Tab-separated table of C-alpha atoms and ligand atoms in Angstrom:
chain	number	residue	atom	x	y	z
A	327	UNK	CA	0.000	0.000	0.000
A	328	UNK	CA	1.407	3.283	-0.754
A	329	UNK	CA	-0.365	6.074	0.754
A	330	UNK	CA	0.469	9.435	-0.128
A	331	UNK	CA	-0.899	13.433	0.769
A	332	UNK	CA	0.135	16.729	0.525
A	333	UNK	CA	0.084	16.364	4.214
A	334	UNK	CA	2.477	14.081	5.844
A	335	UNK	CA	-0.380	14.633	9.586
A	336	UNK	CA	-3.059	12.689	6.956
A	337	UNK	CA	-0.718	10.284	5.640
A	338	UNK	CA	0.165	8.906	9.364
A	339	UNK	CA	-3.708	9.218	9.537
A	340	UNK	CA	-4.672	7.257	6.885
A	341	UNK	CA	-1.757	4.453	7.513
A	342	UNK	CA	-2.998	4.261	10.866
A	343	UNK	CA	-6.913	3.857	9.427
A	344	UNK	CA	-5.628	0.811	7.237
A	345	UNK	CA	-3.576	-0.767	9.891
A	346	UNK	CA	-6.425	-0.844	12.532
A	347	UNK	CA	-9.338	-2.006	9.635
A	348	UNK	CA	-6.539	-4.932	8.288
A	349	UNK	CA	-6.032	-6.027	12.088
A	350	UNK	CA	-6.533	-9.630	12.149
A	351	UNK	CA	-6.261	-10.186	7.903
A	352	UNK	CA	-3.013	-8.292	6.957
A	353	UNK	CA	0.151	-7.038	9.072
A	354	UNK	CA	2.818	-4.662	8.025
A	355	UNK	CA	6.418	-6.104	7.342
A	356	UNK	CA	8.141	-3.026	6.522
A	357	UNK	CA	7.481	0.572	6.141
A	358	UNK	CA	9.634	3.555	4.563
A	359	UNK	CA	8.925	6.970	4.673
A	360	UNK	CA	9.579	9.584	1.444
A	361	UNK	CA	8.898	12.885	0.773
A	362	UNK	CA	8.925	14.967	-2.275
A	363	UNK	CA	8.257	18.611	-2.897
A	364	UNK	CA	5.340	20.930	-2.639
A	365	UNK	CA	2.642	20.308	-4.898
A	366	UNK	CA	3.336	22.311	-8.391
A	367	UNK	CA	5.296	21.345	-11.511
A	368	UNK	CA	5.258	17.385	-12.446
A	369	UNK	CA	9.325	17.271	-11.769
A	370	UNK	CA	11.066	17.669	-8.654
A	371	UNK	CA	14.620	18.088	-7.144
A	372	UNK	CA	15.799	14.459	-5.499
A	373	UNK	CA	18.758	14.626	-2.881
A	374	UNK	CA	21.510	14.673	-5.430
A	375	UNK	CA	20.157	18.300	-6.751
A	376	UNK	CA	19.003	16.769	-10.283
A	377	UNK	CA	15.469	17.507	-11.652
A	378	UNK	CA	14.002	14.241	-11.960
A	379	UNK	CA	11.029	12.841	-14.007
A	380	UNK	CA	11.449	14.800	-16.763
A	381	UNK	CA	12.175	12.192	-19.278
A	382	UNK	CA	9.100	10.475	-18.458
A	383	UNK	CA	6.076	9.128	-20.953
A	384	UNK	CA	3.436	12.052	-20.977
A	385	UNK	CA	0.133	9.652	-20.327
A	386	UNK	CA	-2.192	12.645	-21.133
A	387	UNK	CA	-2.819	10.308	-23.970
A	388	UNK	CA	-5.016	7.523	-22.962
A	389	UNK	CA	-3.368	5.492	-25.553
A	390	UNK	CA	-0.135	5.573	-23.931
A	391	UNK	CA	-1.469	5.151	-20.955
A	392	UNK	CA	-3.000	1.904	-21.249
A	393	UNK	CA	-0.168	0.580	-23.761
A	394	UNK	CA	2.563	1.943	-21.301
A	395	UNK	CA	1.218	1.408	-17.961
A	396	UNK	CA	-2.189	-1.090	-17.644
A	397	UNK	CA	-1.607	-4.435	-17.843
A	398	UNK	CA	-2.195	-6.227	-20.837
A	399	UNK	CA	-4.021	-9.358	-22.437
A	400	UNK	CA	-1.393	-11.847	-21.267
A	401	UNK	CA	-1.983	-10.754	-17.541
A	402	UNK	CA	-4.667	-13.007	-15.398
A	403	UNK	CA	-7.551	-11.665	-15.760
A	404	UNK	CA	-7.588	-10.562	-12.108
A	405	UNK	CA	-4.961	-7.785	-12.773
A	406	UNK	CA	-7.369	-6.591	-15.481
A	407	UNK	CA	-6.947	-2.538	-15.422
A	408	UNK	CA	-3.766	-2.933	-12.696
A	409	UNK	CA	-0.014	-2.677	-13.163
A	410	UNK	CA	3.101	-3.371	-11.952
A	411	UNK	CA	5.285	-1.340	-9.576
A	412	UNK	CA	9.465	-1.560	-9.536
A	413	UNK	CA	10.158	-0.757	-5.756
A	414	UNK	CA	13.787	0.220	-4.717
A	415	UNK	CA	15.612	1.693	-1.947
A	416	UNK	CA	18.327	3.053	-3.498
A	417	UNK	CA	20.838	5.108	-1.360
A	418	UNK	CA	22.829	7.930	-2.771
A	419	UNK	CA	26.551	8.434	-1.834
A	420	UNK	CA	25.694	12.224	-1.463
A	421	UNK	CA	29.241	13.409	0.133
A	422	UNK	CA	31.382	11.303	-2.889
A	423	UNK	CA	28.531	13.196	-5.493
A	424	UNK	CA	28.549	16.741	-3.731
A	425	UNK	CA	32.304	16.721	-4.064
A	426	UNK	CA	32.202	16.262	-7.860
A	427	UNK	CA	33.096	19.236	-10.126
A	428	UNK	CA	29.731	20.585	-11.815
A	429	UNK	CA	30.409	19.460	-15.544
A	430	UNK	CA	30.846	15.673	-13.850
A	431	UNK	CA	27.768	15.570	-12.040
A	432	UNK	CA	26.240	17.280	-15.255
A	433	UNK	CA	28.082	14.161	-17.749
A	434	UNK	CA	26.785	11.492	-15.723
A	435	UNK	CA	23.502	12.637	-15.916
A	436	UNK	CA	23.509	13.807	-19.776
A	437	UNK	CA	21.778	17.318	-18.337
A	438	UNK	CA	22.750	20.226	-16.683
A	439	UNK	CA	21.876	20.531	-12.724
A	440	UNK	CA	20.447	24.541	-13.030
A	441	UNK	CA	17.653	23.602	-15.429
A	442	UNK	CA	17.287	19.627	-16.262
A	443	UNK	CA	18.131	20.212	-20.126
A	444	UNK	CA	19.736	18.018	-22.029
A	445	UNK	CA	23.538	18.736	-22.841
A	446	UNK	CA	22.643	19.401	-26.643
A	447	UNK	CA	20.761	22.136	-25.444
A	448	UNK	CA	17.634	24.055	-24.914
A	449	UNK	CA	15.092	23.432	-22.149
A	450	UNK	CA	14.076	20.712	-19.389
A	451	UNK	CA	11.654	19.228	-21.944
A	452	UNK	CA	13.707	19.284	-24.969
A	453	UNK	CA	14.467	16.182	-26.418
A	454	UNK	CA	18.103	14.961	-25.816
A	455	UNK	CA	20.156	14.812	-28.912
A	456	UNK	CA	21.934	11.285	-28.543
A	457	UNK	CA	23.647	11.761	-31.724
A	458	UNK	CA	25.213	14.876	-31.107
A	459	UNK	CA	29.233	14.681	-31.428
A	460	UNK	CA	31.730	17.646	-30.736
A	461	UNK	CA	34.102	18.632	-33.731
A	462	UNK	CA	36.699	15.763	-32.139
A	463	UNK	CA	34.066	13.155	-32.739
A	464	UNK	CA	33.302	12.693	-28.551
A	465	UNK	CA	29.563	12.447	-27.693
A	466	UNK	CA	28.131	15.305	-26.137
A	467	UNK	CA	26.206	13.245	-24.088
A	468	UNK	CA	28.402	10.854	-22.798
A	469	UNK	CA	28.448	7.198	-23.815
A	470	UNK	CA	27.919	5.996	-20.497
A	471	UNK	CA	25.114	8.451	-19.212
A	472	UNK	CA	22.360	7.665	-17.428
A	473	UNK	CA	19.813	9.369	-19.367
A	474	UNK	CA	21.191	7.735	-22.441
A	475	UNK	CA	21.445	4.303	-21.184
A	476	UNK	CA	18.008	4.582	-19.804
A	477	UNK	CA	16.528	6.083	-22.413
A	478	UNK	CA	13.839	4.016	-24.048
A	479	UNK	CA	15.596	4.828	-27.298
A	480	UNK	CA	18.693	2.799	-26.146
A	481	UNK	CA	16.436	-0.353	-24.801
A	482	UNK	CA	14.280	-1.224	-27.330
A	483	UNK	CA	11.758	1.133	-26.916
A	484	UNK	CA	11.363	0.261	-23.065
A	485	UNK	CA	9.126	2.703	-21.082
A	486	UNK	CA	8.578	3.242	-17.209
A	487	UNK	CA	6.549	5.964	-15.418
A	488	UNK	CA	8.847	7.293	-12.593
A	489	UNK	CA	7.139	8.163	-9.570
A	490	UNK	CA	10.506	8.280	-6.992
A	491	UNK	CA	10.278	9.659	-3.536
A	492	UNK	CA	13.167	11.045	-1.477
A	493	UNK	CA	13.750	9.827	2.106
A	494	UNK	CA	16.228	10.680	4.530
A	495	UNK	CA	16.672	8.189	7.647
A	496	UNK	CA	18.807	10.175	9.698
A	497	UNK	CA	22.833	9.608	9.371
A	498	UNK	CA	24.408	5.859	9.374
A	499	UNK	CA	27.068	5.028	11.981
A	500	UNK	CA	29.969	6.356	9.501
A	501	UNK	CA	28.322	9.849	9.911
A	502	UNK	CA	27.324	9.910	6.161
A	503	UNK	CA	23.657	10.700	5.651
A	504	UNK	CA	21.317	7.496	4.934
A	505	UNK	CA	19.536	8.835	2.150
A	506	UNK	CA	18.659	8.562	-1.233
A	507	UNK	CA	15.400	7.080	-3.711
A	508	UNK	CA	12.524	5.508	-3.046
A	509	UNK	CA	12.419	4.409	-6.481
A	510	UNK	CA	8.950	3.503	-7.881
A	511	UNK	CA	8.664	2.778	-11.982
A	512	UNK	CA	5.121	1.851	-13.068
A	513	UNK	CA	4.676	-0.671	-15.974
A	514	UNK	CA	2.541	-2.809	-17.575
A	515	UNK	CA	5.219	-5.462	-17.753
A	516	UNK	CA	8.442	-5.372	-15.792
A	517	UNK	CA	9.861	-7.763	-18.028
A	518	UNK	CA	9.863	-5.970	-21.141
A	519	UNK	CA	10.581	-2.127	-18.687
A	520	UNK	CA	12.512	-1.971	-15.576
A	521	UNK	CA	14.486	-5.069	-15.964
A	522	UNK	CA	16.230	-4.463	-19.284
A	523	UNK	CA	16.861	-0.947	-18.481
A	524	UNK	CA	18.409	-1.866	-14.797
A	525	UNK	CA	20.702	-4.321	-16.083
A	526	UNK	CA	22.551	-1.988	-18.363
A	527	UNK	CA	22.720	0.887	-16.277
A	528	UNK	CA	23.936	-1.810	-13.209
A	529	UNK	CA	27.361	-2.363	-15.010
A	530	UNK	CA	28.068	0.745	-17.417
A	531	UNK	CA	25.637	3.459	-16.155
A	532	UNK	CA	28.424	6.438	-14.897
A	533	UNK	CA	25.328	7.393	-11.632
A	534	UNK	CA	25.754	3.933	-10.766
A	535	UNK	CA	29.116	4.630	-8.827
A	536	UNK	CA	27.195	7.690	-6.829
A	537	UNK	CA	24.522	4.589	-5.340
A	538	UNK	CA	23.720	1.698	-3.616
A	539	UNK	CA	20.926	-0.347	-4.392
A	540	UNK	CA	19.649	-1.519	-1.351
A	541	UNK	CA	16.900	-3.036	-1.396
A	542	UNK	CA	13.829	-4.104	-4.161
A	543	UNK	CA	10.830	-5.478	-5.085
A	544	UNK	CA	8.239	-6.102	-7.399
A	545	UNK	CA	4.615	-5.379	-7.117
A	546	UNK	CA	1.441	-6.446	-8.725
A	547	UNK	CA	-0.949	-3.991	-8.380
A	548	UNK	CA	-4.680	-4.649	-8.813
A	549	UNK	CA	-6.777	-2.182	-10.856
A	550	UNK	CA	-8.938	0.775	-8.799
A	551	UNK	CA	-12.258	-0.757	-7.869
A	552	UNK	CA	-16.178	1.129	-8.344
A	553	UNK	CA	-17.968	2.114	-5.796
A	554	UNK	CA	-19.303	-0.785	-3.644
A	555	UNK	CA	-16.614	-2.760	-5.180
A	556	UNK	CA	-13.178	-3.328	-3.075
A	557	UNK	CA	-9.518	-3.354	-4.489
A	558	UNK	CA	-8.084	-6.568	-5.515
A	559	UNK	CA	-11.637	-9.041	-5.276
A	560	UNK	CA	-11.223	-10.489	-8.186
A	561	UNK	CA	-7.938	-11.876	-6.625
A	562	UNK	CA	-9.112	-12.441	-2.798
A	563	UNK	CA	-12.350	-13.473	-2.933
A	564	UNK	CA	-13.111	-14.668	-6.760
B	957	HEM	C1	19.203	7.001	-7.252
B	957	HEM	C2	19.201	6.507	-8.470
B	957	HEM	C3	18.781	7.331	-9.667
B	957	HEM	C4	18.900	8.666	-9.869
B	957	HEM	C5	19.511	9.701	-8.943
B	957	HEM	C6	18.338	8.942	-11.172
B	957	HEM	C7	18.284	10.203	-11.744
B	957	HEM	C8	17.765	10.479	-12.985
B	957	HEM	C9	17.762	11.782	-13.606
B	957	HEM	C10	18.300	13.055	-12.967
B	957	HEM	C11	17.183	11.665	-14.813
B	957	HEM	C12	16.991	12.787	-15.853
B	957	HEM	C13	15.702	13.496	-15.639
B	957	HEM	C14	14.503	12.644	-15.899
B	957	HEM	O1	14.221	12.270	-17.051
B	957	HEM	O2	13.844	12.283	-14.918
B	957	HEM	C15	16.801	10.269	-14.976
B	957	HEM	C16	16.193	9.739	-16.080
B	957	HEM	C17	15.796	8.426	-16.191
B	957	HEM	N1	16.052	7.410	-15.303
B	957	HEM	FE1	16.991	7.582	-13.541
B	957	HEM	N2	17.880	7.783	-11.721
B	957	HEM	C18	18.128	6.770	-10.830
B	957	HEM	C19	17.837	5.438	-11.000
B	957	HEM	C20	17.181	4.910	-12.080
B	957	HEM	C21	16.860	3.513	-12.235
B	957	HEM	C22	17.191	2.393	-11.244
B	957	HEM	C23	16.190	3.402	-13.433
B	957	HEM	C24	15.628	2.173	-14.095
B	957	HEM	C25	16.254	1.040	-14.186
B	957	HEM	C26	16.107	4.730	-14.017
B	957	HEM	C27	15.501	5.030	-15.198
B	957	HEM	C28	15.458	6.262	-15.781
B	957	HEM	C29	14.791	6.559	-17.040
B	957	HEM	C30	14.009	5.561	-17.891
B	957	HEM	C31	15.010	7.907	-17.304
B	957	HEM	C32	14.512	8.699	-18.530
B	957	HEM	C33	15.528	8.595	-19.640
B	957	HEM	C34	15.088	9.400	-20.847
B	957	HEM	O3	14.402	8.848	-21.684
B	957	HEM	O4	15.434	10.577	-20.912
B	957	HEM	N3	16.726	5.605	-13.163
B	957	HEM	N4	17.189	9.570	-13.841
């Protein structure tokens, strides 16, 4: 269950609600806590400074939506209208990153820090221009940066919706903050998504030195239910 508000006072509310109606039918094993920013613009800032989300599928379209994120005919039919959600705790090695020079921290992205654009130019939502060489033949964006070995371009035409949250536990015995993603990528099929993009980025991705995965998972998620109707029946109580 992932319960979320623009309040975090509702949030313990309403996890509180579901813990004391589940009593007796489902427990909690574990629990993390995120933040992100104030309601406004679809992107945010995570801990490492970057805007983040801005590379991801615009599901205005219900087309996309439903090709991109609902699952499809090969699902049981009980996930009809549901997903799948790619959950990691990924910690980020902020004092090694915040010592970086700018342009590093900018080339292991593929975009700058002030803005989110891409390093071939123009805005946050400007398309990155993978192709784009300097006169000596060097990628602008480098070969090993995330944004291009994410990109759906580089895997096949794979496609997440990123919906991360930042956390921040405190500091770790070693005094460095314990900190980092809540990383959440919806799909309709983590097979043909998350998986071939992670295991790229795990061995050549140049972010991938900055964190520590540290824990995952992998979520079926039931479609929303009408009223009357509860989440998940057609899976509980057939
Ligand atoms: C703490 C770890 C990570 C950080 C700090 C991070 C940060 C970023 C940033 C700053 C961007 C560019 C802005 C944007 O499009 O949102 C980005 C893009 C992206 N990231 Fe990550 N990321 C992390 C982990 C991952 C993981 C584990 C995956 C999936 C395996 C992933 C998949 C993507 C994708 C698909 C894009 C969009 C690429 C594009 O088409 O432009 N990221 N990430």
């Amino acid at each position: 269950v992932q319960i979320a508000a623009d309040d975090p006072l509702v949030v313990v509310q309403a996890l509180r609600t579901v813990r004391r109606l589940a009593r007796g039918t489902a427990g909690t094993r574990w629990l993390m806590a995120g933040f992100t920013r104030a309601p406004g613009p679809a992107t945010h800032r995570n801990l490492m400074g970057q805007l983040d989300g801005t590379g991801n599928p615009d599901l205005a379209d219900p087309a996309q939506r439903s090709r991109i994120l609902l699952s499809g005919p090969d699902a049981p039919a009980w996930l009809a209208g549901g997903s799948y959600a790619v959950v990691r705790r990924i910690r980020m090695l902020l004092e090694h990153w915040e010592g970086l020079p700018l342009e590093h921290r900018e080339q292991a992205v593929g975009r700058r820090v002030a803005d989110g654009a891409p390093l071939t130019g123009g805005t946050e939502f400007t398309p990155a221009d993978l192709d784009a060489a300097r006169p000596d033949g060097v990628p602008v964006i480098a070969a090993n940066a995330h944004v291009r070995l994410a990109a759906p371009a580089s895997n096949g035409g794979a496609t997440m919706l990123r919906r991360s949250w930042s956390y921040f536990d405190g500091l770790r015995q070693d005094g460095t903050p314990d900190a980092g993603t809540l990383f959440v990528a919806w799909q309709n099929d983590p097979r043909s998504a998350f998986v071939p993009v992670q295991r790229r980025p795990a061995r050549t991705d140049a972010l991938a030195r900055y964190v520590v995965h540290e824990s995952s998972a992998v979520f079926a998620v039931p479609g929303g239910a009408e009223p009357g109707d509860w989440v998940g029946r057609a899976l509980l109580a057939p």
